[in-house]
XYZ file of C-alpha atoms in Angstrom:
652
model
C 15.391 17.071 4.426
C 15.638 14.388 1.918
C 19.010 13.935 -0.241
C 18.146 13.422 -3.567
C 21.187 11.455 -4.784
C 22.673 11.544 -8.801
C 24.953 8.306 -9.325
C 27.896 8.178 -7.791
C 26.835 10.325 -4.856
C 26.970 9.545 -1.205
C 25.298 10.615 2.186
C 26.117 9.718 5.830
C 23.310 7.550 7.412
C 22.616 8.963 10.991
C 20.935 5.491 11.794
C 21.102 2.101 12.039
C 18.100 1.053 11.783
C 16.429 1.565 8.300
C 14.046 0.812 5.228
C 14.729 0.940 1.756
C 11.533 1.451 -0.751
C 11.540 0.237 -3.953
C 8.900 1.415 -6.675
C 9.478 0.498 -10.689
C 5.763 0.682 -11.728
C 5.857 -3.189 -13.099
C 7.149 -6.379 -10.952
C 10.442 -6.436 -10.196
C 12.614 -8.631 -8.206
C 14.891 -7.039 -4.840
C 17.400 -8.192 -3.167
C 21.006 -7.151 -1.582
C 24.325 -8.862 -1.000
C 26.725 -8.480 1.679
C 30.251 -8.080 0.588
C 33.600 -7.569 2.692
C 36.163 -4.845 2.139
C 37.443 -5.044 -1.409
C 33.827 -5.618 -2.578
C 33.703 -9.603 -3.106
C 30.299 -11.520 -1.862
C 31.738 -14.789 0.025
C 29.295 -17.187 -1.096
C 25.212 -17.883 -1.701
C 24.664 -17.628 2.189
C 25.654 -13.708 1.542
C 23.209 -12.708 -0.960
C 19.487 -12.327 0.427
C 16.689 -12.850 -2.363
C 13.049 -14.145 -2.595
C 14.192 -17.789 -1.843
C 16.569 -17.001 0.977
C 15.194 -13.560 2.512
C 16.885 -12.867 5.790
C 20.305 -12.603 6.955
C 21.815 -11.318 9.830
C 20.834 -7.366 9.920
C 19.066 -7.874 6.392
C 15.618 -8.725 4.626
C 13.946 -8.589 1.494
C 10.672 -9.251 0.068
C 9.389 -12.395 -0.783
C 8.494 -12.652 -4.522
C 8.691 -9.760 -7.299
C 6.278 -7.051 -7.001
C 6.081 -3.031 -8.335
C 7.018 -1.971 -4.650
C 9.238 -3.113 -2.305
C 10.476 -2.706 1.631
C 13.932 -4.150 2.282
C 14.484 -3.983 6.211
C 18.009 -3.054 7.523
C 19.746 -3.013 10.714
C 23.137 -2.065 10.458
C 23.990 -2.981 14.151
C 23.039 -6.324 13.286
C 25.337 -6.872 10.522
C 28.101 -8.756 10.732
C 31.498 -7.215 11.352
C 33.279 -9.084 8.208
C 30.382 -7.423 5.817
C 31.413 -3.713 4.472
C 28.994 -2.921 2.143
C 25.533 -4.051 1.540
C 24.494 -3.399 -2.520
C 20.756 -3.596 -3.232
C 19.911 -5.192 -6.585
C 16.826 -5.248 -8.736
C 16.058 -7.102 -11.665
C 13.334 -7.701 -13.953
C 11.565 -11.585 -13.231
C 12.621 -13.763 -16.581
C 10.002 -16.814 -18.073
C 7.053 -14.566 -16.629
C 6.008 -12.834 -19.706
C 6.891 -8.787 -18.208
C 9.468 -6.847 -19.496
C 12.804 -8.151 -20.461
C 14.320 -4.768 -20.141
C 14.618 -1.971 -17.474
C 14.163 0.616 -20.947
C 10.712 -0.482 -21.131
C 9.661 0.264 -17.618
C 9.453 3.556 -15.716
C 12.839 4.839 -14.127
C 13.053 2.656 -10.803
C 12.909 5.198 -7.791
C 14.953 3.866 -4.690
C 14.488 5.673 -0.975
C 16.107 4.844 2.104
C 14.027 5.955 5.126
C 13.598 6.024 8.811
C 11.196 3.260 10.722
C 8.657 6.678 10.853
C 8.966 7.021 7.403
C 11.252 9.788 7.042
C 12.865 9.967 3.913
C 17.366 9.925 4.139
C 18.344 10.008 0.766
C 16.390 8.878 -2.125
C 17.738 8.202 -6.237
C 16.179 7.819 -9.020
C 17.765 5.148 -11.674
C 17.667 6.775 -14.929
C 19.018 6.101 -18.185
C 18.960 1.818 -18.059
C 18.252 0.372 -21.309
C 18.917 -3.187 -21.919
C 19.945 -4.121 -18.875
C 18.128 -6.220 -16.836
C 19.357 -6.265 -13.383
C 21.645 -3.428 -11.595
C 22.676 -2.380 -8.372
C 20.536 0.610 -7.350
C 22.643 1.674 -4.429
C 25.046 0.209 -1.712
C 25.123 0.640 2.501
C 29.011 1.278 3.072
C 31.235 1.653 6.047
C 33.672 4.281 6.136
C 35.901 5.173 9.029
C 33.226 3.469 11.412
C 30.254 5.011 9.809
C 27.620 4.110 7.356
C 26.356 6.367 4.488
C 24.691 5.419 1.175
C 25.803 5.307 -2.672
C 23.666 6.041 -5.736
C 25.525 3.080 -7.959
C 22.740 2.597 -10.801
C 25.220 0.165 -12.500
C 23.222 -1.896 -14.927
C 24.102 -5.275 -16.579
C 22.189 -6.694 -19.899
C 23.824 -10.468 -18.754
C 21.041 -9.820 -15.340
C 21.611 -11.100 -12.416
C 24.066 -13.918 -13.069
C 26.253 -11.118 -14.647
C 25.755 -9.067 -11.795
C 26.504 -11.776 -8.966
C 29.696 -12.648 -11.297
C 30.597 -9.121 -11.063
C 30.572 -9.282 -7.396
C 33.200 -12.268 -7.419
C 30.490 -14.977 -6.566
C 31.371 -18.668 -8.174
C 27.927 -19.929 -8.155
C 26.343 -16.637 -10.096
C 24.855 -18.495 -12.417
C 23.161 -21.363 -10.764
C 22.284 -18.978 -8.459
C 20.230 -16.493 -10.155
C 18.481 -19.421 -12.092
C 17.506 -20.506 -9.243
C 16.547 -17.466 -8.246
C 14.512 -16.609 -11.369
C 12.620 -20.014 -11.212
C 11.542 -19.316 -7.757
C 9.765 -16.115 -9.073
C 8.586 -17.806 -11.926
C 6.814 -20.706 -10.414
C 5.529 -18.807 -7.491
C 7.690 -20.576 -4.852
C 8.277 -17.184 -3.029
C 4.429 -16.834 -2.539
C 4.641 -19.873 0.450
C 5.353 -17.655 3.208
C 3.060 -17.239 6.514
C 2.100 -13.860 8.043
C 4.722 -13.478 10.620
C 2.900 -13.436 14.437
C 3.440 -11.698 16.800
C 3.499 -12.473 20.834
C 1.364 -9.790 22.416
C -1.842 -10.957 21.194
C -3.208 -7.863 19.777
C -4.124 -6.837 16.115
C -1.025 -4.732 15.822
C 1.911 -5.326 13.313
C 5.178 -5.148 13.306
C 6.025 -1.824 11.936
C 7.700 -1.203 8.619
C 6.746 1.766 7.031
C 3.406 4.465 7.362
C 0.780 3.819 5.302
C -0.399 4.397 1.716
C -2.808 3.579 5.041
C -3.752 1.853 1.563
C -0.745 2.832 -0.390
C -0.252 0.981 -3.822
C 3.156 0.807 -1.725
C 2.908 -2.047 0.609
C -0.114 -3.245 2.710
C -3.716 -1.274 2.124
C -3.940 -0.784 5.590
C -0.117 0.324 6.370
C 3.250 -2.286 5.605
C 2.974 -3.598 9.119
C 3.380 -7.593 10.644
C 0.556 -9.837 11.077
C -1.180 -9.825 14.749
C -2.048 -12.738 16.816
C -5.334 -14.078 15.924
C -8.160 -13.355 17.983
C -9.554 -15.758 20.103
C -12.295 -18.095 18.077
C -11.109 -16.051 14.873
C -9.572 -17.937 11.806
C -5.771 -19.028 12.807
C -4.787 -20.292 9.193
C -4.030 -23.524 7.689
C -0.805 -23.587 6.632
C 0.352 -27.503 6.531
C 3.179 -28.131 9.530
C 5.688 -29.237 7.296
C 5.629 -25.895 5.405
C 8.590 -23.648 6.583
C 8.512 -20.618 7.403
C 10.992 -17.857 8.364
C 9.624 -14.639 10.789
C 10.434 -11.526 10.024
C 13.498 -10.029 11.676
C 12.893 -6.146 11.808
C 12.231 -6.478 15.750
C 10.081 -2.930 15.367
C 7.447 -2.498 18.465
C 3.731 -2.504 17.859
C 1.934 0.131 16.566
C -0.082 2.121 19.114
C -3.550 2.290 18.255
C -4.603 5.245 20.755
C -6.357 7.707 19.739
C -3.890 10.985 18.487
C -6.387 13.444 20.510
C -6.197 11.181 23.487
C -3.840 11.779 26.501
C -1.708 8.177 26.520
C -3.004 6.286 28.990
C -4.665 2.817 29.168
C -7.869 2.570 26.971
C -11.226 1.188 28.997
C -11.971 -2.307 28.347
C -14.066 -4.021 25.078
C -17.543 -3.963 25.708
C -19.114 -6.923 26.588
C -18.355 -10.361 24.770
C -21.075 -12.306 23.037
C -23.466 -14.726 24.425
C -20.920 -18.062 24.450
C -21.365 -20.174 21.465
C -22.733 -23.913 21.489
C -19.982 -25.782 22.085
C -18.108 -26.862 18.998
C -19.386 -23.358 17.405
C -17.251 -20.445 16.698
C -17.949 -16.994 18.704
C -20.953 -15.383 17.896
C -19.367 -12.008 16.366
C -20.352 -8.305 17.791
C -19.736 -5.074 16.352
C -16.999 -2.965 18.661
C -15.313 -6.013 19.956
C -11.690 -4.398 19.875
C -10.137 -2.154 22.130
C -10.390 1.553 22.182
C -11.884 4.925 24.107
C -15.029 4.981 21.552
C -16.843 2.737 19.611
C -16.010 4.362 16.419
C -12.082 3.798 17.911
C -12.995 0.368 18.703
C -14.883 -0.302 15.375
C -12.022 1.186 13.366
C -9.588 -1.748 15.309
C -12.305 -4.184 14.458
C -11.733 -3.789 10.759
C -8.284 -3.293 10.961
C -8.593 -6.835 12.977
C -10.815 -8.279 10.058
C -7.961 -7.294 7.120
C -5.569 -8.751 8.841
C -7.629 -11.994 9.849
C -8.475 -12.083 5.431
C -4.650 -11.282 4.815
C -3.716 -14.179 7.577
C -6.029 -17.268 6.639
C -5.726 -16.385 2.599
C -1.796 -16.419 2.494
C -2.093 -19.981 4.893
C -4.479 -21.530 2.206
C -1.854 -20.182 -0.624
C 1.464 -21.498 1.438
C -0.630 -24.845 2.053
C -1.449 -24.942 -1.731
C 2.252 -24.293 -2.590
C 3.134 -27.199 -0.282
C 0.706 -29.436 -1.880
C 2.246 -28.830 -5.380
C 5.600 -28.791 -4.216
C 5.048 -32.328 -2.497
C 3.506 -33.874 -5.322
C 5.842 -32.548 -7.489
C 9.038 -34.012 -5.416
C 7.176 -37.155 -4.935
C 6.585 -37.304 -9.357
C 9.918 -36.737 -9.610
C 11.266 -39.351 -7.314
C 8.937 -41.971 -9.604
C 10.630 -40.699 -12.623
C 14.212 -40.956 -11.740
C 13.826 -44.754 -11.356
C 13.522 -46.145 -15.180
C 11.776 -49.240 -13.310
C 8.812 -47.524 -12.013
C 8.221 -44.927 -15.027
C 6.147 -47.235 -17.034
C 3.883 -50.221 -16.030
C 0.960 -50.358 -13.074
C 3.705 -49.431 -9.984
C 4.332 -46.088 -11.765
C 0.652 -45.592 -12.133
C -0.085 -46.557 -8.956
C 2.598 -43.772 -7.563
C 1.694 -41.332 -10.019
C -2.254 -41.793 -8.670
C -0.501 -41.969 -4.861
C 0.660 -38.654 -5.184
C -2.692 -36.772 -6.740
C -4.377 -38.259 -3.838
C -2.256 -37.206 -1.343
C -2.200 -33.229 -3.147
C -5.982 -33.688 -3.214
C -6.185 -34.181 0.493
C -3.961 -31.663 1.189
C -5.767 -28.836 -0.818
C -8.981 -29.631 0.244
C -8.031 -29.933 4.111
C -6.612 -26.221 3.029
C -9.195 -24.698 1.266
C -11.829 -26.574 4.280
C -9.868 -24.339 6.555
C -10.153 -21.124 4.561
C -13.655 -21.549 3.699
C -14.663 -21.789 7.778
C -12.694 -18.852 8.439
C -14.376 -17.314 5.366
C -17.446 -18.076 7.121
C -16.748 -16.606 10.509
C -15.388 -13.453 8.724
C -18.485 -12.675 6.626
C -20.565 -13.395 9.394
C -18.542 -10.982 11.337
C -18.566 -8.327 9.008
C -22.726 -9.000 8.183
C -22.680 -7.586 11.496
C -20.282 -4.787 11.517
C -21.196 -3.197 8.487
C -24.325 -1.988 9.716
C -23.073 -0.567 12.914
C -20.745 1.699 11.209
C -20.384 5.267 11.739
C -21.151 7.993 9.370
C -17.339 8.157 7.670
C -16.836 4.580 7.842
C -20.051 4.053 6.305
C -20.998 3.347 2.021
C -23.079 5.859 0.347
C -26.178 3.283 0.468
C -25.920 2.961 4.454
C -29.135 4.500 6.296
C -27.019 6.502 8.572
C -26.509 8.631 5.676
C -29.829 9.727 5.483
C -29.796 11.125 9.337
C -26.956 13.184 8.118
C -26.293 16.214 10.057
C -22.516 17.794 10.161
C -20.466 16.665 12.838
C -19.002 18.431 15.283
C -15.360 16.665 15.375
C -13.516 14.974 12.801
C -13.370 11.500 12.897
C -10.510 9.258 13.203
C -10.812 7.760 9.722
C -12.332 7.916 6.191
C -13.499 5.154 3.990
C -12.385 5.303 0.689
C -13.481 1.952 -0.721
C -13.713 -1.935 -0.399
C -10.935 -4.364 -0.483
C -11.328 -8.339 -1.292
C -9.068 -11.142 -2.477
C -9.688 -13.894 -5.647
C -10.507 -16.442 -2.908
C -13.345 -14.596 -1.909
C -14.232 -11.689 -3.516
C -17.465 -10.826 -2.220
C -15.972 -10.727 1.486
C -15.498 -7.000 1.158
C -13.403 -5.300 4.012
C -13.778 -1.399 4.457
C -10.907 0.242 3.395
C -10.014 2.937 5.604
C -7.912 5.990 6.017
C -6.870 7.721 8.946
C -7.558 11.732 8.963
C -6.123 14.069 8.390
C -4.882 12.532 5.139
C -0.970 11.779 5.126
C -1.024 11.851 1.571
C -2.718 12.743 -1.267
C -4.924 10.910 -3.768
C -4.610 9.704 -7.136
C -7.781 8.852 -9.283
C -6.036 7.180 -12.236
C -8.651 8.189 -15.321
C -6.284 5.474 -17.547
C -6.675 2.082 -18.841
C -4.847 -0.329 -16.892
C -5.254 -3.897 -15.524
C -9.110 -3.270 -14.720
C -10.814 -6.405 -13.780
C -13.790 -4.429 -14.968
C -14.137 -4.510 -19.159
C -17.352 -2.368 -18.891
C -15.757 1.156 -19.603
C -13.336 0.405 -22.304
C -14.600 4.050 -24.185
C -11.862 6.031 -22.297
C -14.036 9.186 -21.860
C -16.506 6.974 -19.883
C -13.369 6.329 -17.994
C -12.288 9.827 -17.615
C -16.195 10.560 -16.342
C -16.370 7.963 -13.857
C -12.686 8.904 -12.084
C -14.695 12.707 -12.131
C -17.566 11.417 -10.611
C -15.166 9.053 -8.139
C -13.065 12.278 -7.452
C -16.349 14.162 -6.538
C -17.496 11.189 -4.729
C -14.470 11.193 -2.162
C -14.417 15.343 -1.553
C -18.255 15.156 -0.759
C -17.123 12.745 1.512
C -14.288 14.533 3.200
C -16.545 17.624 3.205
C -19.149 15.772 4.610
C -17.693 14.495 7.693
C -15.430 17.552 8.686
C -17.178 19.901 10.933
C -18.698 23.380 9.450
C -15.872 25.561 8.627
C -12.714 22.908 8.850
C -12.574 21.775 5.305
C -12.563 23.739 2.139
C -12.292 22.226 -1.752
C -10.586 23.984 -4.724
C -10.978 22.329 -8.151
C -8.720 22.653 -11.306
C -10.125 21.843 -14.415
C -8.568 23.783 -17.401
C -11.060 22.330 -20.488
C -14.083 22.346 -18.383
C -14.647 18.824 -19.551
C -15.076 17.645 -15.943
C -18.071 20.401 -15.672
C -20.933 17.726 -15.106
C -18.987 15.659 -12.577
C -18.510 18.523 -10.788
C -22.216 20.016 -10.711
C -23.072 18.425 -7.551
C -20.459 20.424 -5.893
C -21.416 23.806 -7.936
C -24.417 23.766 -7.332
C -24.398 23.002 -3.779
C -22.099 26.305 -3.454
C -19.515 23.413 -1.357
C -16.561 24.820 -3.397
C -14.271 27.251 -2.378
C -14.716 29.396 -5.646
C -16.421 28.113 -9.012
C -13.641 25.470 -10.966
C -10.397 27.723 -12.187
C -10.528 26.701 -16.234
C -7.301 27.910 -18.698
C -4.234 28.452 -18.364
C -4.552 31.541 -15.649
C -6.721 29.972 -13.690
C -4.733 27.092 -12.847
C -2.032 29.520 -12.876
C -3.511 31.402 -9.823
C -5.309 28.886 -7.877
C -1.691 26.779 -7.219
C -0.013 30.255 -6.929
C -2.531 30.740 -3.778
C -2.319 27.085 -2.444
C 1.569 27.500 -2.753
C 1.812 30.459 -0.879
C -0.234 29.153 1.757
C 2.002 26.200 2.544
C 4.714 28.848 2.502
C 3.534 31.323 4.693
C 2.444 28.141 7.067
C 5.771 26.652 6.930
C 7.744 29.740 8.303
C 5.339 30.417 11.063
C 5.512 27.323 12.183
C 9.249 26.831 11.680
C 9.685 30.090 13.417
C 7.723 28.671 16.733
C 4.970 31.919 15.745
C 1.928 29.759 14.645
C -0.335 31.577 16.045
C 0.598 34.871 14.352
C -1.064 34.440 11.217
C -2.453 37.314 9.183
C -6.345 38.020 10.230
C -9.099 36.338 8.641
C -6.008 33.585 7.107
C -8.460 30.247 6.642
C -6.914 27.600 9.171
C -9.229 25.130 7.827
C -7.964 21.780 5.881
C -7.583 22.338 2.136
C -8.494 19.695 -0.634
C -7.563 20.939 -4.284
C -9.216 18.588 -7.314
C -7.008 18.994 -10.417
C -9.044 17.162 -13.256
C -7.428 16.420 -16.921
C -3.514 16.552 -15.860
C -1.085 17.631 -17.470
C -3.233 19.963 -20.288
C -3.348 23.822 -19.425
C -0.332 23.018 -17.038
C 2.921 24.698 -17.886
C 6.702 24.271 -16.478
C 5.809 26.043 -13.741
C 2.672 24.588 -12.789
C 3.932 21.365 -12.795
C 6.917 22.129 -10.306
C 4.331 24.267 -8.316
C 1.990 20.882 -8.442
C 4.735 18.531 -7.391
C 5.661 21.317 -4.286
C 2.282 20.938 -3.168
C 2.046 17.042 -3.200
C 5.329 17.070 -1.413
C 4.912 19.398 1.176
C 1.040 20.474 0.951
C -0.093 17.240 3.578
C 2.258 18.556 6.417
C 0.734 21.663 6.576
C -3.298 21.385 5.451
C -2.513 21.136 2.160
C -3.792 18.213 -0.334
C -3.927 17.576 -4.157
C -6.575 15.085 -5.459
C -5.531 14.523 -9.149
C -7.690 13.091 -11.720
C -5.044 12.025 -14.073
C -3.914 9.425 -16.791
C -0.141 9.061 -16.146
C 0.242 7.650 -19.918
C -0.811 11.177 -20.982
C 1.707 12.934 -18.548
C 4.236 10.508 -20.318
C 6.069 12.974 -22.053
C 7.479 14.561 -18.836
C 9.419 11.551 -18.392
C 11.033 10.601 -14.716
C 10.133 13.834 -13.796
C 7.117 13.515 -12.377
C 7.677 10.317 -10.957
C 7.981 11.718 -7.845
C 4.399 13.124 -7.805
C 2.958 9.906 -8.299
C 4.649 7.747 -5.858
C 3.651 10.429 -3.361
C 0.089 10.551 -3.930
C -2.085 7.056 -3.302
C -3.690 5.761 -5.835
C -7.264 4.543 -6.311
C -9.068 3.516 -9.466
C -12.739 4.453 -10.718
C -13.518 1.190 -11.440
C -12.260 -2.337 -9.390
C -9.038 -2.782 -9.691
C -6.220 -5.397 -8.280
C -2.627 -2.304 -8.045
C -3.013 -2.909 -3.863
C 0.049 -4.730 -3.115
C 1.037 -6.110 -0.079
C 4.073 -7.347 0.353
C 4.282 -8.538 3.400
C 2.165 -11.899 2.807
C 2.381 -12.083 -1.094
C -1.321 -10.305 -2.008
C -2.403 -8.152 -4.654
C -5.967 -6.838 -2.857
C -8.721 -5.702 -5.289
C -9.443 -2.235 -5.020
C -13.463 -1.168 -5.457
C -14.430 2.694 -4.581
C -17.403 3.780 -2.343
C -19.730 5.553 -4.952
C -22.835 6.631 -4.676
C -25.950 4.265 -5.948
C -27.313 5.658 -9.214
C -30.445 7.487 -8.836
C -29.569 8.185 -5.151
C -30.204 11.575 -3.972
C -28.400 11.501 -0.758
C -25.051 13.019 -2.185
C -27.352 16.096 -2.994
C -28.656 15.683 0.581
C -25.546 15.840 2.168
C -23.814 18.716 0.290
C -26.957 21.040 1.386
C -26.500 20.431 4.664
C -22.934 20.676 4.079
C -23.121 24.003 2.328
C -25.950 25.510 4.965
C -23.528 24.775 8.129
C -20.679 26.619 5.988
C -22.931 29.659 5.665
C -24.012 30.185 9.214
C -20.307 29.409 10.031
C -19.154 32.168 8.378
């Protein structure tokens, strides 16, 4: 169970091995200093930051971002070190926030490699400060445990690297905060691994697409495949691996017994020589093809993440080089005027020139390959991997397993945004889902009338449970819905009308009132039979199947109770069958305060409209976020909730 720390308190850490998660809503800059017995950091080779991110048993993230994953190993830490104090501070000279007051309460989690959460804190009451130490790793008596510290400082970070006893405080953390303003910490590779496969090396379990780390799960960067795009990252470009040493992932199937899969299917005719391979749909490794074409696009996200954050690292080269080789012209007063300083200045542009376009050469053949692959793949989809405008859709009939994964939306970078790369969930869902009805950084302007907004995230939230209904077999998947003003009525008709839902939409204050007080004891009375090893003594007629509840216009019509009720079920709902899909605007739940920033760092969240909040933090990217809806006019949602709803009845 997870220790939810106040400052000051402590908790033993019954591993070694660990992550700490970082979430402040807006970027932020992490990192953590090592410090020996009375508390002092040593020097600038103890303090781990975007510029300088590993050290021995120790690394942090690469450049500021909303979330974080700082990678520990205790074991690995050097015997001289006694505490380990992670900081965060707010990025200065980049326009954001100048103050922790003006941002939502940082939330700080130390977990298990699964996941598990050991003790989490939330840092409340900062005002002006700008930097503090959220927590500290301590030894005591030969074992570790963890500190809530949520000591702030207004000077930022070089008052808090003073405070720690380190001379160079000051030059440090400017150099620090230039690094994160000019974009230095971007340059980094994707880390490889040495098995050759598409697997990663493991860091956390996914928002699959979480807005907390990678889209498709905070994991390493594979090999690339052979003939597949292998970057372009200029050799004299360092780079540091990553140092968490955690296995690769093990794409089996969860229903299959573990044993070696059966071989790809057959590679593509060979390519004229000089060509790249001809691409085929299922050419991964797995027991199906819907296992194999799941890898595939797993393969294809990390092929995108791989050549994009080469062409960025080579671009960051090419600036940095031409921005040394400026400044070496203008330290000598003989060369800064006249034709020699010309003739450098003109030197150097050429030489960046080159460089970029070698890069962006690079990116745009492995752009090439990649859309080609994917022209091909897309079609060959199954059902639940599938858009609404696929033809398989239309051949609908309910299935008689459930799948190994759920589409949810597209994903694409700036570089290329209309290489679109399924975005993909794995069932059951880990976690629920968040359909933010608010105005944020949209890259679409279209809906700026906020109840257009509020419609679409309805029609989006409909959109996904027709979905989940849709590929769930007769019987295994049943949909509540919230919605206390009725005002998300005509989103909600398809469903209605189709009879899909559990019971029509609960509307006041007693209908939301009973509906969670059914859904929460459910997950009770699931919890205890399970816990007491008598799962299979469940009252008659109890409803094993999966349960989705839509909760539209958050937080109006909800009371105390409800709320705590709500956040119960987001915690502890997925575990047992249980998941929330809120249709919310968190500026309108605002006056709760850190409270229920818990319930929305559990839940994943996905926009109505396209939308750059997936980070991924392994290789620097902010993906674009675009949900699966269905084509206007279409009739096939209609389509597939009658079938839906006519299995259900002769189920029953």
């Amino acid at each position: 169970m997870t220790a939810e720390l106040v400052r000051g308190q402590n908790h033993p850490l019954s591993q070694a091995r660990l992550e700490i998660r970082v979430s402040a809503g807006k970027p932020i800059v992490a990192g953590a200093t090592l410090s020996d017995e009375r508390g002092k950091v040593q020097g600038v080779e103890w303090v781990a930051h975007p510029g300088t991110p590993t050290l021995p048993g120790l690394e942090v993230s690469r450049q500021a971002a909303a979330d974080h994953r700082l990678a520990v190993d205790l074991d690995a830490v050097p015997e001289a070190v006694h505490r380990v104090s992670v900081l965060l501070a707010l990025p200065s000279g980049v326009g954001g926030p100048v103050q922790f007051g003006a941002v939502a309460a940082p939330f700080v989690a130390v977990t298990g490699l699964d996941g598990t959460e050991i003790a989490s804190y939330t840092i409340t009451g900062l005002e002006a400060e700008s930097a503090v130490v959220a927590l500290e790793l301590y030894r005591r008596q030969g074992a570790w445990k963890v500190r809530a510290v949520g000591q702030g400082y207004a000077g930022g970070l070089a008052e808090l690297l003073a405070d720690q006893g380190l001379p160079e405080a000051h030059q440090l953390a400017g150099g620090i905060n230039e690094a994160v303003a000019q974009g230095v910490a971007r340059s980094v590779q994707a880390p490889r691994t040495s098995d050759g496969d598409r697997s990663r090396q493991a860091a956390a379990p996914a928002l699959g697409p979480d807005q907390t780390g990678s889209p498709y799960g905070a994991q390493g960067a594979p090999e690339p495949r052979q003939g597949y795009p292998t970057g372009s990252v200029d050799p004299s470009a360092s780079t540091q691996p990553s140092g968490s040493g955690v296995g690769p992932i093990d794409y089996s199937h969860p229903r299959r017994q573990n044993a070696a899969p059966p071989p790809p299917p057959p590679a593509a005719p060979p390519a004229q020589p000089g060509q790249p391979a001809r691409p085929v749909a299922g050419d991964a490794t797995g027991w199906s093809m819907e296992e194999r074409l799941y890898n595939q696009v797993w393969g294809m996200f990390e092929d995108l993440a791989r050549t994009t954050a080469a062409y960025r690292s080579a671009v960051d080269f090419a600036d940095s080089r031409m921005e040394k080789e400026l400044d070496q012209v203008l330290s000598d007063p003989r060369s800064r005027i006249g034709g020699q300083g010309d003739a450098a200045r003109e030197t150097a542009r050429a030489k960046h020139t080159q460089l970029v376009d070698q890069a962006r050469t690079a990116l745009d053949r492995d752009l090439a390959q990649l859309t080609a692959e994917i022209e091909v793949v897309e079609p060959a989809l199954p059902l639940a991997f599938a858009r609404w405008d696929n033809p398989v859709w239309h051949g609908y009939r309910v299935p008689m397993e459930i799948p190994m994964a759920l589409r949810l939306g597209d994903l694409h970078l700036p570089e290329c945004p209309e290489l679109r790369i399924p975005m993909l969930v794995r069932l059951p869902l880990e976690r629920g889902l968040w359909i933010d009805s608010g105005r944020s950084g949209s890259l679409d302007d279209v809906y700026n009338d906020s109840h257009d907004l509020r419609q679409l995230a309805m029609e989006t939230a409909v959109a996904h449970a027709a979905r989940l209904l849709a590929v769930y077999p007769a019987g295994e998947f049943t949909v509540h819905a919230i919605d206390p003003a009725g005002s998300g009525a005509q989103a909600l008709a398809p469903l209605v009308q189709t009879g899909v839902l559990a019971a029509p939409p609960a509307i006041g204050a007693a209908g939301v009132s009973d509906v969670l007080a059914r859904l929460t004891q459910r997950v009770d009375l699931v919890q205890m039979a399970v816990r007491g090893g008598a799962a299979d003594s469940l009252p008659p007629g109890f409803d094993t199947s999966e349960q989705l509840l839509i909760v539209n216009d958050f937080p109006h019509g909800f009371d105390d109770r409800a709320v705590t009720q709500l956040r119960y079920l987001a915690d502890e709902g997925p575990a047992v069958g249980v998941h929330l899909m809120m249709v919310a605007d968190r500026e309108e739940a605002s006056a709760y305060g850190p409270l229920l920033d818990p319930l929305w760092r559990s839940l994943m969240r996905l926009t109505p409209v396209p939308d750059d909040h997936l980070a991924d933090p392994w290789v620097g990217h902010a993906w674009t976020y675009e949900p699966c809806l269905v084509p206007h006019g279409s009739e096939v949602l209609q389509q597939v909730l009658t079938q839906v709803a006519i299995a259900r009845t002769k189920h029953r």
